[in-house]
Amino acid sequence: MVGAFFKRYVASVRDTKHGESYTTIMKYVLPEMVSALILSSILTIIDAFFVANLRSTSLYAAQGLGSTFMLLVSKIIEGLSVGTVIMVGFYNGRKEYANAGRVCVTSLWVALVIGICFSSFIFLGASSLYAFYGVSPKIALAGTQYLRVRVVGIFFQCIFASLIGFLRGIKNTRTPMSFYVMGAGIFILFDYLLIFGFGSIPAFGLIGSAWASAIQYGCMALGVFLYVIVHPSLKAYNIKFLSKFTGGLSLRILWLSAPVVVDKAVLAYAKIWLVLLITPMGKIAIASFTAIKDLEQFAFVPAMACAQVITFLVSNHYGINDWVGIKNSIKKVLLLAIVMVMSILAIFSCASHFFIGLFDPKHVFVNFAATVFPFISLFVFFDVLQLILAAALRGASKVQTVMIVRALVCGLFFLPYSFGVSKLPLSSALFQFVMIYTSFYLADALMGFVYGLYIVRFSKKQELKEKILSVHE
């Protein structure tokens, strides 16, 4: 049975007639990799490096905890744009360009409202968040001030994500990459200047990082807004942002996005849950978690890019009922994602002391983190698997299925299992750390198994339906 499965898999990934070619897939993936690298990894690492050079453990801890929470925020914002990607991709595949343009306009208005509500909520609840972490008053004060400035960037990030969702839906991945590169340059420049100061510019410390993020996303949101309005290649979509607001369409976008927001938030919150379980182990374990998380997030960039690509590929194939193309594209994208992610992790594992040492100039936790990193990295395979399969299901508008599976697995397996592991009377702190951390990836493995079964059953059912319809015709 296993041999037959691998035989079919190899045949699918070598099939050049059905699904997208590897050249086409990589043409989409490479720009998305740049975008994902900037959005989810490299800027966080650079920011953490700058803050670490302030040589304040309290500020570094505040930034680390804040970045973990901002991962949750970014996942929610990313989820809100998926509904736009799906609907625009569906209409674009059918060549109904005017309807795709209406989705773009409506999604922007939805993003404006959500951005205001979201930013207000975080501003008012920043102090409660750090109280929830259970940190010292000094760390809580620094983190609260940081988040209350950071909400300005969150508002612009919502606007930017909605417009980028439209561009991804029409299979334009190069333009988002260009704006992410521009934003990265802006952030790095202002992050350094505002944290450390330069000439007449005063040093703001950790708060400077928050202001740099606000400037970054403000410029990116303005840039993509002007691009969508004036670029001649988008005239067919008849985009008019001052046109009549469509309530029904906005509800449809939210209906598609809400399950994605929930399932992405569930996994992002899982990292916060891990922090809560690891905190009693002491500052070395907490610092190790932060460094390992950042390195894994960097290695995970190709998988995130592949997930974005498979969503709109499946969405476009789904519009024309190309079920063989869908299955082959999923298998090819999954193979590429696994090879790229595990290769990066192998490099990090071979030189773990060097890479983790970048976050630990005082060499306080590098030995602990470098020891556990190679073992934890092996389990990342399961995270790649569930991410790609979940993204494929979203492309087929099965967003509620993804949400339900993730919520059930996290609620019924991950939370109780990880909590139980954290309470085991283990003599080795290293082993207990690995057990707690990898509980997240064991949950991923269970999700990936369920998603795989669902995709196989769903595709067979649809193929049978197509055969029946063709016979009647």
Short mmCIF file of C-alpha atoms in Angstrom, two decimals:
data_model
loop_
_atom_site.label_atom_id
_atom_site.label_comp_id
_atom_site.label_asym_id
_atom_site.label_seq_id
_atom_site.Cartn_x
_atom_site.Cartn_y
_atom_site.Cartn_z
CA MET A 1 0.00 0.00 0.00
CA VAL A 2 2.79 2.41 0.93
CA GLY A 3 4.73 1.41 -2.17
CA ALA A 4 1.70 2.05 -4.39
CA PHE A 5 1.22 5.47 -2.79
CA PHE A 6 4.80 6.54 -3.51
CA LYS A 7 4.56 5.15 -7.04
CA ARG A 8 1.49 7.30 -7.72
CA TYR A 9 3.14 10.30 -6.08
CA VAL A 10 6.27 9.98 -8.23
CA ALA A 11 4.12 9.65 -11.35
CA SER A 12 2.22 12.81 -10.43
CA VAL A 13 5.28 14.95 -9.76
CA ARG A 14 6.79 13.81 -13.07
CA ASP A 15 3.59 14.47 -15.05
CA THR A 16 4.17 17.34 -17.50
CA LYS A 17 0.69 17.29 -19.07
CA HIS A 18 -1.49 18.01 -16.05
CA GLY A 19 -1.08 20.75 -13.49
CA GLU A 20 1.49 23.51 -13.52
CA SER A 21 5.08 22.86 -14.60
CA TYR A 22 7.94 23.27 -12.14
CA THR A 23 9.15 26.27 -14.11
CA THR A 24 5.77 27.97 -13.81
CA ILE A 25 5.47 27.10 -10.12
CA MET A 26 8.91 28.51 -9.32
CA LYS A 27 8.08 31.63 -11.33
CA TYR A 28 5.27 32.23 -8.86
CA VAL A 29 7.11 30.93 -5.78
CA LEU A 30 10.30 32.99 -6.02
CA PRO A 31 8.60 36.41 -5.78
CA GLU A 32 6.41 35.07 -2.98
CA MET A 33 9.52 33.87 -1.17
CA VAL A 34 10.91 37.38 -1.18
CA SER A 35 7.59 38.70 0.07
CA ALA A 36 7.31 36.04 2.79
CA LEU A 37 10.93 36.54 3.82
CA ILE A 38 10.37 40.25 4.34
CA LEU A 39 6.92 39.96 5.87
CA SER A 40 7.45 37.06 8.25
CA SER A 41 11.13 36.56 8.97
CA ILE A 42 14.10 38.66 8.01
CA LEU A 43 12.83 41.97 9.36
CA THR A 44 11.96 40.34 12.69
CA ILE A 45 15.48 38.90 12.88
CA ILE A 46 17.12 42.23 12.01
CA ASP A 47 14.92 44.07 14.47
CA ALA A 48 15.76 41.55 17.21
CA PHE A 49 19.46 41.92 16.41
CA PHE A 50 19.26 45.72 16.71
CA VAL A 51 17.33 45.53 19.98
CA ALA A 52 19.77 42.94 21.36
CA ASN A 53 22.57 45.44 20.76
CA LEU A 54 20.88 47.83 23.17
CA ARG A 55 22.30 45.33 25.72
CA SER A 56 19.18 45.32 27.84
CA THR A 57 17.75 41.91 28.70
CA SER A 58 14.42 43.50 29.61
CA LEU A 59 14.08 45.25 26.24
CA TYR A 60 15.14 42.11 24.36
CA ALA A 61 12.57 40.06 26.28
CA ALA A 62 9.87 42.66 25.62
CA GLN A 63 10.69 42.63 21.90
CA GLY A 64 10.73 38.82 21.79
CA LEU A 65 7.35 38.49 23.47
CA GLY A 66 5.98 41.29 21.31
CA SER A 67 7.19 39.60 18.11
CA THR A 68 5.46 36.38 19.16
CA PHE A 69 2.22 38.30 19.57
CA MET A 70 2.78 40.16 16.29
CA LEU A 71 3.05 36.79 14.56
CA LEU A 72 -0.51 36.18 15.70
CA VAL A 73 -1.55 39.61 14.39
CA SER A 74 0.15 39.05 11.03
CA LYS A 75 -1.54 35.66 10.63
CA ILE A 76 -4.94 37.21 11.27
CA ILE A 77 -4.30 39.98 8.74
CA GLU A 78 -3.00 37.41 6.27
CA GLY A 79 -6.13 35.35 6.80
CA LEU A 80 -8.35 38.35 6.10
CA SER A 81 -6.80 38.66 2.64
CA VAL A 82 -7.34 35.00 1.71
CA GLY A 83 -11.04 35.55 1.03
CA THR A 84 -10.05 38.23 -1.47
CA VAL A 85 -7.49 35.92 -3.12
CA ILE A 86 -10.06 33.14 -3.49
CA MET A 87 -12.86 35.30 -4.90
CA VAL A 88 -10.61 37.30 -7.22
CA GLY A 89 -8.93 34.11 -8.42
CA PHE A 90 -12.29 32.49 -9.10
CA TYR A 91 -13.57 35.43 -11.17
CA ASN A 92 -10.20 35.90 -12.87
CA GLY A 93 -10.16 32.23 -13.92
CA ARG A 94 -13.58 32.74 -15.51
CA LYS A 95 -12.36 36.00 -17.13
CA GLU A 96 -15.02 38.00 -15.26
CA TYR A 97 -12.64 40.91 -14.67
CA ALA A 98 -15.22 43.49 -13.61
CA ASN A 99 -16.42 41.23 -10.79
CA ALA A 100 -12.83 40.71 -9.68
CA GLY A 101 -12.45 44.49 -9.53
CA ARG A 102 -15.58 44.80 -7.38
CA VAL A 103 -14.07 42.32 -4.94
CA CYS A 104 -10.93 44.47 -4.73
CA VAL A 105 -12.91 47.62 -3.89
CA THR A 106 -15.07 45.91 -1.31
CA SER A 107 -12.11 44.21 0.38
CA LEU A 108 -10.40 47.58 0.84
CA TRP A 109 -13.39 49.05 2.66
CA VAL A 110 -13.61 45.96 4.82
CA ALA A 111 -9.90 46.29 5.64
CA LEU A 112 -10.34 49.93 6.68
CA VAL A 113 -13.04 49.07 9.19
CA ILE A 114 -11.20 46.05 10.55
CA GLY A 115 -7.92 47.96 10.76
CA ILE A 116 -9.47 50.66 12.94
CA CYS A 117 -11.15 48.14 15.24
CA PHE A 118 -8.10 45.93 15.49
CA SER A 119 -5.67 48.77 16.24
CA SER A 120 -7.96 50.20 18.90
CA PHE A 121 -8.30 46.83 20.60
CA ILE A 122 -4.53 46.27 20.77
CA PHE A 123 -3.85 49.82 21.98
CA LEU A 124 -6.26 49.40 24.88
CA GLY A 125 -5.23 45.83 25.70
CA ALA A 126 -1.44 46.06 25.42
CA SER A 127 -0.82 46.16 29.17
CA SER A 128 -3.17 43.22 29.74
CA LEU A 129 -1.22 41.15 27.21
CA TYR A 130 2.05 41.46 29.11
CA ALA A 131 0.24 40.78 32.37
CA PHE A 132 -1.02 37.59 30.72
CA TYR A 133 2.59 36.62 29.96
CA GLY A 134 3.39 37.04 33.66
CA VAL A 135 6.58 39.06 33.11
CA SER A 136 8.27 41.60 35.37
CA PRO A 137 6.89 45.18 35.57
CA LYS A 138 9.94 46.51 33.72
CA ILE A 139 9.40 44.21 30.75
CA ALA A 140 5.65 44.83 30.82
CA LEU A 141 6.11 48.62 30.71
CA ALA A 142 8.54 48.49 27.79
CA GLY A 143 6.36 46.03 25.87
CA THR A 144 3.17 48.02 26.44
CA GLN A 145 4.75 51.21 25.10
CA TYR A 146 6.08 49.29 22.11
CA LEU A 147 2.71 47.78 21.14
CA ARG A 148 0.80 51.05 21.57
CA VAL A 149 2.98 52.67 18.92
CA ARG A 150 3.04 49.54 16.78
CA VAL A 151 -0.75 49.71 16.21
CA VAL A 152 -0.21 52.52 13.68
CA GLY A 153 1.64 50.06 11.45
CA ILE A 154 -1.02 47.42 12.03
CA PHE A 155 -3.69 49.72 10.57
CA PHE A 156 -1.69 50.29 7.38
CA GLN A 157 -0.82 46.59 7.21
CA CYS A 158 -4.53 45.74 6.97
CA ILE A 159 -4.97 48.09 4.00
CA PHE A 160 -1.86 46.81 2.29
CA ALA A 161 -2.86 43.15 2.73
CA SER A 162 -6.28 43.67 1.15
CA LEU A 163 -4.80 45.17 -2.03
CA ILE A 164 -2.04 42.58 -2.21
CA GLY A 165 -4.74 39.91 -1.96
CA PHE A 166 -6.28 41.28 -5.16
CA LEU A 167 -2.94 41.18 -7.00
CA ARG A 168 -2.29 37.62 -5.87
CA GLY A 169 -5.76 36.60 -7.00
CA ILE A 170 -4.94 37.71 -10.55
CA LYS A 171 -1.63 35.78 -10.31
CA ASN A 172 0.52 38.91 -10.07
CA THR A 173 3.23 38.00 -7.55
CA ARG A 174 6.04 40.22 -8.80
CA THR A 175 4.39 43.49 -7.83
CA PRO A 176 3.83 42.44 -4.19
CA MET A 177 7.48 41.37 -4.09
CA SER A 178 8.57 44.82 -5.27
CA PHE A 179 6.57 46.55 -2.56
CA TYR A 180 7.88 44.19 0.10
CA VAL A 181 11.46 44.92 -0.98
CA MET A 182 10.76 48.65 -0.88
CA GLY A 183 9.17 48.33 2.55
CA ALA A 184 12.08 46.27 3.84
CA GLY A 185 14.56 48.95 2.85
CA ILE A 186 12.46 51.63 4.51
CA PHE A 187 12.09 49.60 7.71
CA ILE A 188 15.77 48.69 8.06
CA LEU A 189 16.82 52.32 7.52
CA PHE A 190 14.37 53.83 9.99
CA ASP A 191 14.72 50.94 12.43
CA TYR A 192 18.42 51.62 12.81
CA LEU A 193 18.08 55.41 12.86
CA LEU A 194 15.23 55.50 15.36
CA ILE A 195 16.57 52.80 17.69
CA PHE A 196 20.16 54.05 17.94
CA GLY A 197 19.80 57.64 16.73
CA PHE A 198 22.03 59.39 14.23
CA GLY A 199 23.22 62.99 14.17
CA SER A 200 20.30 65.19 15.16
CA ILE A 201 17.93 62.19 15.26
CA PRO A 202 17.47 61.09 18.90
CA ALA A 203 17.68 57.44 19.96
CA PHE A 204 14.21 56.10 20.78
CA GLY A 205 15.31 52.57 21.69
CA LEU A 206 12.61 49.91 21.45
CA ILE A 207 9.94 52.52 20.63
CA GLY A 208 11.95 53.45 17.54
CA SER A 209 11.33 49.96 16.20
CA ALA A 210 7.57 50.46 16.46
CA TRP A 211 7.73 53.81 14.65
CA ALA A 212 9.87 52.27 11.91
CA SER A 213 7.17 49.65 11.32
CA ALA A 214 4.49 52.34 11.10
CA ILE A 215 6.51 54.26 8.50
CA GLN A 216 7.18 51.06 6.56
CA TYR A 217 3.57 49.94 6.18
CA GLY A 218 2.33 53.48 5.62
CA CYS A 219 4.59 53.81 2.58
CA MET A 220 3.73 50.33 1.30
CA ALA A 221 -0.02 50.88 1.61
CA LEU A 222 0.17 54.20 -0.24
CA GLY A 223 2.36 52.70 -2.96
CA VAL A 224 0.16 49.70 -3.76
CA PHE A 225 -2.98 51.87 -3.63
CA LEU A 226 -1.57 54.17 -6.31
CA TYR A 227 -0.41 51.18 -8.36
CA VAL A 228 -3.87 49.60 -8.43
CA ILE A 229 -5.45 52.91 -9.45
CA VAL A 230 -3.11 54.02 -12.24
CA HIS A 231 -1.48 50.91 -13.73
CA PRO A 232 -2.77 50.38 -17.30
CA SER A 233 -2.74 46.57 -17.07
CA LEU A 234 -5.53 46.73 -14.47
CA LYS A 235 -7.99 48.85 -16.46
CA ALA A 236 -10.01 45.78 -17.44
CA TYR A 237 -10.94 45.32 -13.77
CA ASN A 238 -12.68 48.72 -13.68
CA ILE A 239 -11.54 49.47 -10.11
CA LYS A 240 -13.29 52.50 -8.61
CA PHE A 241 -12.72 52.86 -4.88
CA LEU A 242 -15.42 55.53 -4.53
CA SER A 243 -18.07 53.30 -6.06
CA LYS A 244 -21.11 52.12 -4.12
CA PHE A 245 -20.31 49.86 -1.18
CA THR A 246 -21.62 46.31 -1.67
CA GLY A 247 -22.73 44.86 1.64
CA GLY A 248 -23.48 41.40 0.31
CA LEU A 249 -20.07 41.08 -1.29
CA SER A 250 -18.32 42.24 1.88
CA LEU A 251 -20.15 39.59 3.88
CA ARG A 252 -19.09 36.98 1.33
CA ILE A 253 -15.44 38.04 1.71
CA LEU A 254 -15.71 37.91 5.49
CA TRP A 255 -17.48 34.55 5.31
CA LEU A 256 -14.58 33.09 3.33
CA SER A 257 -11.93 34.87 5.39
CA ALA A 258 -13.30 34.23 8.89
CA PRO A 259 -12.49 30.50 8.98
CA VAL A 260 -9.01 31.25 7.62
CA VAL A 261 -8.50 33.89 10.30
CA VAL A 262 -9.58 31.44 12.97
CA ASP A 263 -7.39 28.57 11.79
CA LYS A 264 -4.33 30.79 11.31
CA ALA A 265 -4.91 32.40 14.69
CA VAL A 266 -5.18 28.98 16.32
CA LEU A 267 -1.68 27.97 15.21
CA ALA A 268 -0.21 31.38 15.99
CA TYR A 269 -1.74 31.29 19.46
CA ALA A 270 -0.22 27.84 19.88
CA LYS A 271 3.21 29.51 19.90
CA ILE A 272 2.04 31.85 22.66
CA TRP A 273 0.79 28.79 24.55
CA LEU A 274 4.24 27.22 24.19
CA VAL A 275 5.79 30.36 25.69
CA LEU A 276 3.51 30.04 28.70
CA LEU A 277 4.56 26.41 29.19
CA ILE A 278 8.26 27.13 28.75
CA THR A 279 8.35 30.24 30.97
CA PRO A 280 8.60 28.24 34.25
CA MET A 281 11.80 26.62 32.92
CA GLY A 282 13.66 29.92 33.26
CA LYS A 283 15.17 32.66 31.13
CA ILE A 284 17.55 30.33 29.27
CA ALA A 285 14.64 28.25 27.98
CA ILE A 286 12.64 31.38 27.08
CA ALA A 287 15.55 32.91 25.18
CA SER A 288 16.22 29.59 23.45
CA PHE A 289 12.60 29.38 22.36
CA THR A 290 12.77 32.87 20.84
CA ALA A 291 15.98 32.16 18.92
CA ILE A 292 14.82 28.76 17.64
CA LYS A 293 11.46 30.20 16.63
CA ASP A 294 13.11 32.97 14.60
CA LEU A 295 15.48 30.58 12.81
CA GLU A 296 12.68 28.14 12.01
CA GLN A 297 10.52 31.00 10.77
CA PHE A 298 13.33 31.94 8.37
CA ALA A 299 13.66 28.36 7.12
CA PHE A 300 9.88 28.15 6.77
CA VAL A 301 9.74 31.01 4.25
CA PRO A 302 9.70 28.72 1.15
CA ALA A 303 6.75 26.80 2.59
CA MET A 304 4.84 30.03 3.22
CA ALA A 305 5.52 31.13 -0.36
CA CYS A 306 4.41 27.76 -1.73
CA ALA A 307 1.23 27.96 0.36
CA GLN A 308 0.32 31.31 -1.19
CA VAL A 309 0.96 29.92 -4.66
CA ILE A 310 -0.99 26.67 -4.25
CA THR A 311 -4.01 28.63 -2.99
CA PHE A 312 -4.40 30.64 -6.17
CA LEU A 313 -3.35 27.74 -8.42
CA VAL A 314 -6.05 25.50 -6.96
CA SER A 315 -8.53 28.39 -7.07
CA ASN A 316 -7.93 28.91 -10.80
CA HIS A 317 -8.00 25.15 -11.60
CA TYR A 318 -11.12 24.79 -9.46
CA GLY A 319 -12.94 27.36 -11.59
CA ILE A 320 -12.53 25.15 -14.69
CA ASN A 321 -12.98 21.78 -12.87
CA ASP A 322 -9.43 20.55 -13.60
CA TRP A 323 -9.18 17.94 -10.83
CA VAL A 324 -6.12 16.11 -12.16
CA GLY A 325 -4.33 19.44 -12.49
CA ILE A 326 -5.22 20.28 -8.90
CA LYS A 327 -3.81 17.03 -7.50
CA ASN A 328 -0.61 17.19 -9.52
CA SER A 329 0.00 20.84 -8.65
CA ILE A 330 -0.45 20.09 -4.94
CA LYS A 331 2.06 17.24 -5.06
CA LYS A 332 4.62 19.26 -6.99
CA VAL A 333 4.35 22.29 -4.72
CA LEU A 334 4.54 20.08 -1.62
CA LEU A 335 7.72 18.42 -2.90
CA LEU A 336 9.38 21.76 -3.60
CA ALA A 337 8.40 23.14 -0.19
CA ILE A 338 9.74 20.13 1.72
CA VAL A 339 13.06 20.08 -0.15
CA MET A 340 13.69 23.80 0.32
CA VAL A 341 12.69 24.02 3.99
CA MET A 342 14.52 20.91 5.16
CA SER A 343 17.66 21.93 3.25
CA ILE A 344 17.78 25.28 5.06
CA LEU A 345 17.20 23.61 8.42
CA ALA A 346 20.02 21.14 7.70
CA ILE A 347 22.41 24.06 7.17
CA PHE A 348 21.25 25.73 10.37
CA SER A 349 21.63 22.47 12.30
CA CYS A 350 25.19 21.90 11.10
CA ALA A 351 26.19 25.38 12.31
CA SER A 352 23.65 25.87 15.08
CA HIS A 353 26.15 27.41 17.53
CA PHE A 354 27.03 30.12 15.03
CA PHE A 355 23.49 31.03 13.99
CA ILE A 356 22.01 31.00 17.49
CA GLY A 357 25.05 32.88 18.76
CA LEU A 358 23.95 35.84 16.64
CA PHE A 359 21.09 36.33 19.11
CA ASP A 360 23.24 35.66 22.18
CA PRO A 361 26.34 37.91 22.22
CA LYS A 362 26.82 37.12 25.94
CA HIS A 363 26.70 33.31 25.30
CA VAL A 364 24.08 32.74 27.98
CA PHE A 365 21.78 30.26 26.21
CA VAL A 366 23.56 29.33 22.97
CA ASN A 367 24.71 25.88 24.20
CA PHE A 368 21.21 24.92 25.33
CA ALA A 369 19.50 26.12 22.14
CA ALA A 370 22.13 24.72 19.77
CA THR A 371 21.80 21.28 21.38
CA VAL A 372 18.03 20.97 20.95
CA PHE A 373 17.73 22.73 17.58
CA PRO A 374 18.67 19.77 15.28
CA PHE A 375 16.19 17.44 16.98
CA ILE A 376 13.34 19.95 16.84
CA SER A 377 14.08 20.73 13.17
CA LEU A 378 13.29 17.17 12.10
CA PHE A 379 9.66 17.66 13.11
CA VAL A 380 9.22 20.79 10.95
CA PHE A 381 8.44 18.42 8.06
CA PHE A 382 4.95 17.97 9.50
CA ASP A 383 4.37 21.71 9.64
CA VAL A 384 5.22 22.02 5.95
CA LEU A 385 2.86 19.15 5.12
CA GLN A 386 -0.16 20.58 6.91
CA LEU A 387 0.48 24.11 5.65
CA ILE A 388 0.51 23.16 1.95
CA LEU A 389 -2.50 20.86 2.20
CA ALA A 390 -4.47 23.45 4.18
CA ALA A 391 -3.65 26.12 1.59
CA ALA A 392 -4.83 23.81 -1.20
CA LEU A 393 -8.15 23.26 0.57
CA ARG A 394 -8.58 27.02 0.91
CA GLY A 395 -8.08 27.40 -2.82
CA ALA A 396 -11.00 25.02 -3.31
CA SER A 397 -13.10 27.20 -0.96
CA LYS A 398 -12.92 24.56 1.81
CA VAL A 399 -11.83 27.14 4.38
CA GLN A 400 -14.30 25.91 6.98
CA THR A 401 -12.87 22.40 6.78
CA VAL A 402 -9.39 23.73 7.53
CA MET A 403 -10.70 25.79 10.44
CA ILE A 404 -12.62 22.91 12.00
CA VAL A 405 -9.72 20.46 11.75
CA ARG A 406 -7.21 22.88 13.25
CA ALA A 407 -9.52 23.94 16.05
CA LEU A 408 -10.34 20.33 16.97
CA VAL A 409 -6.75 19.11 16.82
CA CYS A 410 -5.45 22.03 18.87
CA GLY A 411 -8.28 21.87 21.40
CA LEU A 412 -8.50 18.11 21.80
CA PHE A 413 -4.88 17.08 21.28
CA PHE A 414 -2.29 19.88 21.35
CA LEU A 415 -3.41 21.80 24.44
CA PRO A 416 -3.88 18.80 26.77
CA TYR A 417 -0.87 16.90 25.40
CA SER A 418 1.56 19.83 25.66
CA PHE A 419 0.27 20.74 29.11
CA GLY A 420 0.70 17.16 30.28
CA VAL A 421 4.24 16.99 28.90
CA SER A 422 5.15 20.23 30.69
CA LYS A 423 4.11 18.68 34.01
CA LEU A 424 6.17 15.49 33.63
CA PRO A 425 8.87 15.17 36.32
CA LEU A 426 11.73 14.90 33.83
CA SER A 427 15.29 15.26 35.09
CA SER A 428 16.62 16.65 31.80
CA ALA A 429 15.61 20.22 30.96
CA LEU A 430 16.80 19.65 27.39
CA PHE A 431 14.52 16.66 26.89
CA GLN A 432 11.54 18.41 28.48
CA PHE A 433 12.08 21.45 26.24
CA VAL A 434 12.14 19.25 23.14
CA MET A 435 9.02 17.38 24.27
CA ILE A 436 7.09 20.62 24.84
CA TYR A 437 8.24 22.27 21.62
CA THR A 438 7.64 19.26 19.37
CA SER A 439 4.12 18.79 20.70
CA PHE A 440 3.23 21.58 18.27
CA TYR A 441 4.59 19.59 15.33
CA LEU A 442 2.87 16.38 16.41
CA ALA A 443 -0.39 18.30 16.18
CA ASP A 444 0.69 19.41 12.68
CA ALA A 445 1.22 15.76 11.72
CA LEU A 446 -2.31 14.88 12.77
CA MET A 447 -3.73 17.85 10.83
CA GLY A 448 -1.77 16.93 7.70
CA PHE A 449 -3.05 13.35 7.84
CA VAL A 450 -6.68 14.52 8.05
CA TYR A 451 -6.22 17.10 5.26
CA GLY A 452 -4.64 14.50 3.00
CA LEU A 453 -7.52 12.07 3.47
CA TYR A 454 -10.06 14.82 2.80
CA ILE A 455 -8.35 15.95 -0.41
CA VAL A 456 -8.20 12.40 -1.76
CA ARG A 457 -11.88 11.73 -1.01
CA PHE A 458 -13.02 15.13 -2.29
CA SER A 459 -11.12 14.88 -5.59
CA LYS A 460 -12.38 11.34 -6.25
CA LYS A 461 -15.95 12.46 -5.60
CA GLN A 462 -15.64 15.42 -7.99
CA GLU A 463 -13.99 13.33 -10.71
CA LEU A 464 -16.83 10.81 -10.48
CA LYS A 465 -19.37 13.61 -10.74
CA GLU A 466 -17.64 14.95 -13.88
CA LYS A 467 -17.69 11.50 -15.49
CA ILE A 468 -21.42 11.10 -14.80
CA LEU A 469 -22.17 14.52 -16.28
CA SER A 470 -20.09 13.79 -19.38
CA VAL A 471 -21.96 10.50 -19.95
CA HIS A 472 -25.35 12.27 -19.77
CA GLU A 473 -24.16 14.91 -22.20
#
